Short mmCIF file of C-alpha atoms and ligand atoms in Angstrom, two decimals:
data_model
loop_
_atom_site.label_atom_id
_atom_site.label_comp_id
_atom_site.label_asym_id
_atom_site.label_seq_id
_atom_site.Cartn_x
_atom_site.Cartn_y
_atom_site.Cartn_z
CA MET A 20 3.77 18.08 -11.38
CA ASN A 21 7.31 18.28 -12.61
CA LEU A 22 8.19 20.97 -10.15
CA SER A 23 8.18 18.61 -7.25
CA LEU A 24 10.39 16.10 -8.97
CA HIS A 25 13.22 18.45 -8.34
CA CYS A 26 12.39 18.94 -4.74
CA HIS A 27 14.30 16.01 -3.42
CA PRO A 28 17.26 14.25 -4.86
CA GLU A 29 16.05 11.23 -6.75
CA ARG A 30 17.12 8.43 -4.54
CA GLY A 31 17.73 4.81 -4.95
CA GLU A 32 19.91 4.89 -8.00
CA GLY A 33 22.38 2.72 -6.16
CA SER A 34 19.88 0.02 -5.35
CA ALA A 35 17.44 -1.84 -7.49
CA PHE A 36 15.17 -2.07 -4.49
CA SER A 37 14.67 1.47 -3.43
CA SER A 38 13.26 3.29 -6.38
CA SER A 39 12.43 6.96 -6.34
CA SER A 40 9.78 7.61 -3.77
CA GLN A 41 9.25 11.09 -5.14
CA LEU A 42 8.15 9.59 -8.41
CA LYS A 43 5.87 7.27 -6.52
CA LYS A 44 4.30 9.63 -4.08
CA GLN A 45 2.95 12.13 -6.57
CA ILE A 46 -0.16 10.09 -7.16
CA PRO A 47 -2.38 9.06 -4.32
CA ARG A 48 -4.14 5.76 -4.93
CA ALA A 49 -7.36 7.69 -4.76
CA LYS A 50 -6.95 9.48 -8.05
CA ASN A 51 -4.76 9.83 -10.99
CA ALA A 52 -2.42 12.77 -10.91
CA LEU A 53 -4.33 15.02 -13.23
CA GLY A 54 -6.17 17.71 -11.39
CA MET A 55 -3.90 17.49 -8.40
CA THR A 56 -1.82 20.41 -7.37
CA ALA A 57 1.91 19.89 -7.32
CA THR A 58 3.42 18.66 -4.12
CA LEU A 59 4.81 21.57 -2.18
CA CYS A 60 8.48 21.55 -1.40
CA VAL A 61 9.45 22.65 2.02
CA ALA A 62 13.20 22.87 1.62
CA ALA A 63 14.66 26.14 0.36
CA ALA A 64 16.43 24.23 -2.39
CA CYS A 65 13.14 23.16 -3.83
CA LEU A 66 11.86 26.67 -4.22
CA LEU A 67 15.03 27.59 -6.08
CA VAL A 68 14.62 24.79 -8.58
CA GLY A 69 10.97 25.62 -8.91
CA ALA A 70 11.87 29.18 -9.82
CA GLN A 71 14.24 27.95 -12.49
CA HIS A 72 11.39 26.04 -14.04
CA ALA A 73 9.20 29.12 -13.82
CA ALA A 74 6.28 26.99 -12.67
CA PRO A 75 3.79 28.69 -10.37
CA LEU A 76 4.04 27.51 -6.82
CA PRO A 77 0.87 25.94 -5.50
CA PRO A 78 -0.91 27.57 -2.57
CA GLN A 79 0.96 27.08 0.64
CA PRO A 80 -0.76 24.01 2.15
CA GLN A 81 0.40 24.61 5.66
CA THR A 82 -2.78 25.71 7.37
CA ALA A 83 -4.96 23.45 9.47
CA THR A 84 -7.80 23.81 6.95
CA TYR A 85 -5.73 22.80 3.91
CA LYS A 86 -7.11 19.69 2.22
CA PRO A 87 -5.38 17.90 -0.61
CA GLU A 88 -7.63 16.89 -3.53
CA TRP A 89 -7.67 13.17 -2.70
CA CYS A 90 -8.86 13.96 0.79
CA LYS A 91 -12.09 15.45 -0.55
CA ASP A 92 -13.26 11.95 -1.59
CA LEU A 93 -13.28 10.85 2.02
CA PRO A 94 -14.98 9.25 3.79
CA ARG A 95 -15.53 6.67 1.07
CA PRO A 96 -19.21 5.63 0.95
CA GLU A 97 -18.36 1.91 0.93
CA TYR A 98 -17.39 2.15 4.60
CA LYS A 99 -20.94 3.07 5.63
CA THR A 100 -22.07 -0.53 5.50
CA LEU A 101 -19.07 -1.93 7.41
CA GLN A 102 -19.03 -2.56 11.14
CA ARG A 103 -16.70 -0.06 12.81
CA VAL A 104 -14.93 -1.01 16.01
CA LEU A 105 -12.67 1.04 18.34
CA PRO A 106 -14.33 4.23 17.05
CA GLU A 107 -12.33 6.40 19.44
CA GLU A 108 -9.06 5.51 17.68
CA PRO A 109 -7.80 8.78 16.13
CA TRP A 110 -5.40 7.67 13.37
CA PHE A 111 -6.70 4.25 12.35
CA GLU A 112 -10.24 3.34 11.40
CA VAL A 113 -10.91 -0.27 12.31
CA TYR A 114 -13.67 -2.36 10.73
CA LYS A 115 -14.77 -5.92 11.41
CA VAL A 116 -15.10 -7.20 7.83
CA ALA A 117 -15.67 -10.93 8.51
CA PRO A 118 -15.77 -13.09 11.65
CA GLY A 119 -12.33 -12.72 13.27
CA VAL A 120 -11.09 -10.38 10.53
CA PHE A 121 -10.38 -6.70 11.10
CA ALA A 122 -9.42 -4.15 8.46
CA ILE A 123 -7.13 -1.51 9.97
CA TYR A 124 -7.38 1.47 7.63
CA GLU A 125 -5.26 4.66 7.60
CA PRO A 126 -7.44 7.29 5.90
CA HIS A 127 -5.38 10.30 6.97
CA GLN A 128 -2.50 9.51 4.64
CA SER A 129 -2.79 9.34 0.86
CA GLU A 130 -1.84 5.68 0.55
CA GLU A 131 -5.07 4.86 2.43
CA VAL A 132 -3.34 1.64 3.29
CA ILE A 133 -5.26 -1.23 4.89
CA SER A 134 -3.65 -3.83 7.14
CA TYR A 135 -5.62 -6.89 8.28
CA LEU A 136 -5.72 -8.68 11.59
CA ILE A 137 -6.95 -12.26 11.20
CA VAL A 138 -7.68 -14.04 14.45
CA GLY A 139 -7.93 -17.76 15.20
CA THR A 140 -8.61 -19.54 18.49
CA LYS A 141 -4.89 -19.72 19.36
CA GLN A 142 -3.20 -16.81 17.66
CA GLY A 143 -3.62 -13.92 15.28
CA LEU A 144 -1.84 -12.91 12.10
CA LEU A 145 -1.34 -9.29 11.17
CA PHE A 146 -1.13 -9.00 7.39
CA ASP A 147 0.90 -5.77 7.06
CA THR A 148 1.68 -3.17 9.69
CA GLY A 149 0.84 0.02 7.80
CA MET A 150 2.67 3.33 7.71
CA GLY A 151 4.28 3.30 11.13
CA ILE A 152 2.83 6.78 11.73
CA ALA A 153 0.75 5.62 14.71
CA ASN A 154 1.16 2.51 16.82
CA ILE A 155 -0.69 -0.36 15.15
CA LYS A 156 0.48 -2.79 17.81
CA SER A 157 -1.55 -1.05 20.47
CA VAL A 158 -4.64 -1.28 18.24
CA VAL A 159 -3.98 -4.98 17.64
CA SER A 160 -3.62 -5.62 21.36
CA ARG A 161 -7.07 -4.12 21.91
CA LEU A 162 -8.56 -6.37 19.22
CA THR A 163 -7.05 -9.63 20.48
CA SER A 164 -5.22 -10.89 23.56
CA ARG A 165 -3.72 -13.80 21.58
CA PRO A 166 -0.13 -13.80 20.34
CA VAL A 167 0.21 -12.18 16.92
CA VAL A 168 2.63 -12.91 14.12
CA VAL A 169 3.28 -10.38 11.36
CA LEU A 170 3.39 -11.26 7.69
CA ASN A 171 3.65 -8.66 4.93
CA SER A 172 1.80 -8.64 1.63
CA HIS A 173 5.10 -7.24 0.32
CA THR A 174 7.75 -5.01 1.79
CA HIS A 175 7.05 -1.56 0.34
CA ASN A 176 7.34 0.99 3.12
CA ASP A 177 3.61 1.65 3.47
CA HIS A 178 3.02 -1.99 4.51
CA VAL A 179 5.89 -2.56 6.92
CA GLY A 180 6.00 0.65 8.96
CA ASP A 181 5.37 -0.97 12.33
CA ASN A 182 7.08 -4.32 11.72
CA TRP A 183 9.82 -3.28 14.14
CA ARG A 184 7.40 -3.31 17.05
CA PHE A 185 6.65 -7.04 16.72
CA GLN A 186 8.66 -9.97 17.99
CA PHE A 187 7.51 -12.45 15.35
CA VAL A 188 7.72 -11.35 11.74
CA TYR A 189 7.63 -13.84 8.91
CA GLY A 190 9.34 -12.84 5.68
CA MET A 191 9.51 -14.21 2.18
CA ASP A 192 12.93 -15.58 1.43
CA THR A 193 13.86 -13.03 -1.22
CA VAL A 194 16.72 -10.58 -1.69
CA PHE A 195 14.13 -7.77 -1.95
CA THR A 196 12.66 -8.64 1.45
CA ARG A 197 16.05 -8.84 3.14
CA ALA A 198 17.09 -5.49 1.67
CA ASN A 199 13.89 -3.74 2.79
CA ALA A 200 14.14 -5.22 6.30
CA LYS A 201 17.14 -2.92 6.78
CA GLY A 202 14.71 0.00 6.80
CA SER A 203 14.83 3.32 4.97
CA HIS A 204 14.38 6.99 5.67
CA GLU A 205 13.57 8.44 2.24
CA ASP A 206 10.49 6.38 1.42
CA ALA A 207 8.92 7.23 4.74
CA GLN A 208 9.76 10.94 4.53
CA ALA A 209 8.14 11.19 1.09
CA GLU A 210 4.84 10.00 2.63
CA ILE A 211 4.34 12.98 4.91
CA THR A 212 4.45 16.04 2.67
CA PRO A 213 1.36 18.26 3.14
CA GLU A 214 -0.15 16.78 -0.04
CA GLN A 215 -0.09 13.33 1.53
CA ILE A 216 -1.84 14.15 4.79
CA CYS A 217 -5.58 14.51 5.32
CA GLY A 218 -6.33 15.85 8.78
CA GLU A 219 -4.05 15.61 11.77
CA LEU A 220 -0.93 13.59 12.28
CA PRO A 221 -0.85 11.94 15.73
CA LYS A 222 0.32 14.23 18.53
CA THR A 223 3.21 11.90 19.36
CA PHE A 224 4.40 11.71 15.76
CA ASN A 225 7.83 13.14 15.01
CA ALA A 226 8.09 14.13 11.34
CA LYS A 227 11.83 14.78 11.54
CA THR A 228 12.76 11.32 12.68
CA TYR A 229 10.06 9.43 10.78
CA ALA A 230 11.59 6.46 8.98
CA THR A 231 10.84 2.85 8.18
CA LYS A 232 12.67 1.24 11.05
CA PRO A 233 14.58 -1.97 10.42
CA TRP A 234 13.02 -5.19 11.57
CA ARG A 235 14.16 -8.72 12.25
CA ILE A 236 12.73 -11.57 10.21
CA SER A 237 12.09 -14.43 12.61
CA LEU A 238 11.20 -17.04 10.01
CA PHE A 239 11.55 -17.21 6.25
CA VAL A 240 8.46 -18.54 4.51
CA HIS A 241 7.56 -19.52 0.97
CA ASP A 242 4.74 -20.31 -1.41
CA GLY A 243 2.37 -22.90 0.07
CA PHE A 244 3.42 -22.19 3.67
CA LYS A 245 0.47 -22.58 6.01
CA VAL A 246 -0.16 -20.74 9.23
CA ASN A 247 -2.53 -22.49 11.63
CA LEU A 248 -4.13 -19.85 13.82
CA GLY A 249 -6.36 -22.39 15.61
CA GLY A 250 -9.62 -23.21 13.87
CA ARG A 251 -8.41 -21.26 10.87
CA THR A 252 -5.59 -21.85 8.41
CA LEU A 253 -4.04 -19.27 6.15
CA GLU A 254 -1.95 -20.27 3.16
CA ILE A 255 0.66 -18.15 1.44
CA LEU A 256 0.37 -17.76 -2.30
CA SER A 257 3.48 -16.29 -3.86
CA VAL A 258 2.26 -13.71 -6.41
CA PRO A 259 5.36 -11.83 -7.57
CA GLY A 260 4.96 -8.95 -9.97
CA HIS A 261 4.16 -5.77 -8.05
CA THR A 262 7.29 -6.71 -6.12
CA PRO A 263 9.37 -9.90 -6.08
CA ASP A 264 8.09 -10.74 -2.58
CA ALA A 265 4.38 -10.05 -3.16
CA ILE A 266 2.07 -12.63 -1.64
CA ALA A 267 -1.63 -13.23 -1.27
CA LEU A 268 -3.12 -15.04 1.69
CA ILE A 269 -5.99 -17.43 1.33
CA ASP A 270 -8.34 -18.64 4.03
CA ARG A 271 -9.94 -21.42 2.01
CA ALA A 272 -12.47 -22.55 4.62
CA ASN A 273 -13.90 -19.07 4.88
CA GLY A 274 -13.51 -18.03 1.24
CA LEU A 275 -11.28 -15.06 1.99
CA LEU A 276 -8.46 -13.92 -0.26
CA PHE A 277 -6.15 -11.13 0.89
CA THR A 278 -4.53 -9.72 -2.24
CA GLY A 279 -2.10 -7.08 -0.97
CA ASP A 280 -1.15 -4.73 -3.82
CA THR A 281 -1.82 -7.30 -6.53
CA TYR A 282 -5.41 -6.10 -6.41
CA TYR A 283 -7.05 -3.15 -4.68
CA PRO A 284 -9.84 -0.90 -5.99
CA ALA A 285 -7.74 2.07 -7.15
CA PRO A 286 -4.98 2.67 -9.71
CA ILE A 287 -2.62 -0.29 -9.36
CA TRP A 288 1.00 0.80 -9.34
CA LEU A 289 3.11 -1.26 -11.69
CA TYR A 290 5.83 1.15 -12.76
CA ARG A 291 8.61 0.83 -10.24
CA PRO A 292 11.84 -0.93 -11.18
CA GLU A 293 11.08 -3.84 -8.86
CA THR A 294 7.82 -4.54 -10.71
CA ASN A 295 7.82 -7.34 -13.27
CA LEU A 296 4.77 -7.14 -15.53
CA ASP A 297 5.05 -10.66 -16.95
CA GLN A 298 5.13 -12.03 -13.41
CA TYR A 299 2.26 -9.75 -12.42
CA VAL A 300 0.01 -11.10 -15.19
CA ALA A 301 0.91 -14.69 -14.27
CA SER A 302 0.11 -13.95 -10.62
CA VAL A 303 -3.24 -12.36 -11.47
CA LYS A 304 -3.99 -15.47 -13.55
CA ARG A 305 -3.27 -17.61 -10.53
CA LEU A 306 -5.61 -15.57 -8.34
CA ALA A 307 -8.33 -15.39 -11.00
CA ALA A 308 -8.35 -19.20 -11.15
CA LEU A 309 -9.19 -19.24 -7.44
CA ALA A 310 -12.21 -16.96 -7.84
CA PRO A 311 -14.78 -19.82 -7.74
CA GLN A 312 -13.50 -20.82 -4.27
CA VAL A 313 -13.40 -17.27 -2.94
CA LYS A 314 -16.25 -15.19 -1.54
CA THR A 315 -14.43 -12.02 -0.55
CA VAL A 316 -11.34 -10.28 -1.88
CA LEU A 317 -9.56 -8.02 0.57
CA GLY A 318 -7.09 -5.57 -0.98
CA ALA A 319 -4.50 -3.38 0.68
CA HIS A 320 -5.63 0.15 -0.20
CA ASN A 321 -8.71 2.40 -0.12
CA ILE A 322 -11.59 -0.06 0.37
CA PRO A 323 -11.33 -3.42 2.12
CA VAL A 324 -13.99 -5.66 0.60
CA ALA A 325 -14.63 -6.72 -2.99
CA SER A 326 -16.43 -9.61 -4.63
CA SER A 327 -14.29 -12.38 -6.13
CA ASP A 328 -15.60 -11.79 -9.65
CA VAL A 329 -13.26 -8.82 -9.75
CA LEU A 330 -10.32 -11.21 -10.23
CA PRO A 331 -11.13 -12.61 -13.70
CA LYS A 332 -12.09 -9.08 -14.74
CA LEU A 333 -8.73 -7.83 -13.50
CA LEU A 334 -7.00 -10.51 -15.56
CA ASP A 335 -8.92 -9.57 -18.71
CA ALA A 336 -8.12 -5.90 -18.12
CA ILE A 337 -4.37 -6.24 -17.57
CA GLU A 338 -4.04 -8.63 -20.52
CA ALA A 339 -5.93 -6.20 -22.76
CA VAL A 340 -3.84 -3.28 -21.55
CA ARG A 341 -0.68 -5.19 -22.32
CA ALA A 342 -2.06 -5.88 -25.78
CA GLY A 343 -2.29 -2.11 -26.29
CA LYS A 344 -5.98 -1.63 -25.53
CA GLY A 345 -7.56 0.96 -23.26
CA GLU A 346 -7.10 4.66 -22.75
CA VAL A 347 -3.60 5.92 -22.01
CA LYS A 348 -2.77 9.22 -20.32
CA SER A 349 0.73 10.33 -19.59
CA GLU A 350 1.23 11.30 -15.96
CA GLY A 351 4.68 12.73 -16.53
CA ALA A 352 7.81 11.48 -14.81
CA GLY A 353 7.89 8.43 -17.08
CA LYS A 354 4.53 7.07 -16.00
CA ALA A 355 1.23 6.57 -17.81
CA MET A 356 -2.23 5.69 -16.53
CA HIS A 357 -3.92 2.94 -18.50
CA THR A 358 -7.68 2.75 -18.04
CA LEU A 359 -9.88 -0.11 -19.17
CA ASP A 360 -13.24 -1.46 -17.96
CA GLY A 361 -13.05 0.45 -14.70
CA PHE A 362 -9.51 -0.69 -13.89
CA LYS A 363 -6.56 1.66 -13.79
CA PHE A 364 -2.94 0.61 -14.05
CA LEU A 365 -0.06 3.01 -13.57
CA LEU A 366 2.69 1.72 -15.82
CA ALA A 367 6.14 2.94 -16.78
CA GLU A 368 6.20 4.66 -20.15
CA PRO A 369 8.47 3.12 -22.72
CA LYS A 370 11.78 4.97 -22.64
CA LYS A 371 12.04 7.48 -25.46
CA GLY A 372 15.05 7.58 -27.73
CA ILE A 373 17.25 10.68 -27.97
CA ASP A 374 15.51 11.89 -31.11
ZN1 ZN B 234 3.28 -1.72 -2.87
#
């Protein structure tokens, strides 16, 4: 695993908000890193550094038949019971998960990110815009003819990739959000190494120019802000922790809670410099308290539907992990996977002293 850390310059040292994507992208949400082959470097410089470390290079994953490890878990069985729509769509898989609610899933990239379109009688809200690898706006326009506003669960690159295509984008009023709205090249590029791709990239996709394009925030919003879609109201719950601008969305009348990256059924990434663990625990506490009012929890990676009893369990698990319980496995690169009661949290390892 360490080989690939030298493949790209570690970026983001100059900004608190753009941490090293290479550190991040080693571990698909699907699995922990163990058992994965190292990410292959494509630049000549990478091979040189690899040679210095005398690590064996992994098999060249450049053929059409190459499948990264995480890809072998797909399709996930949970999708069998969901209602698929727009089945001809090549990059996205779209599922109707509740009346007027569509999960727009990207299974061909290791984030397996899920964006949600929530439709009311007057307008729709798109909760995240995915990777920006294929055009999510064209999918949305086939799902609803109503005007659509974008709101992000948080502004990590895998959730904002197509923000630029939309005229109306709400943003949390945070420094982190404003910084990310300027776009970035490195985070996006780190998402498309051969280890990150399962199957075919879209024909129109240009790997060389792929970047998170900047977007314009049309309205700053805050905790408690309500969006009336017509016959359906969504309320923003500020749940900082994973990032400073992390939010959940609640549709109280329908018992739906969209949790973004605060909860999804895979290792939850809590190691980046913009993560604040104390805030994360407080935010999980807030969501767990809502569990009695919630029927369905909709997270932002891997699988779209969970029962609300996962929230108090998540709270117990993260509190226990912070109290030193659970199994801990180093993943290298300053990260460790903490496993407890079926939950996995990828945390930063405490920094070691010189001796
Ligand atoms: Zn994230």
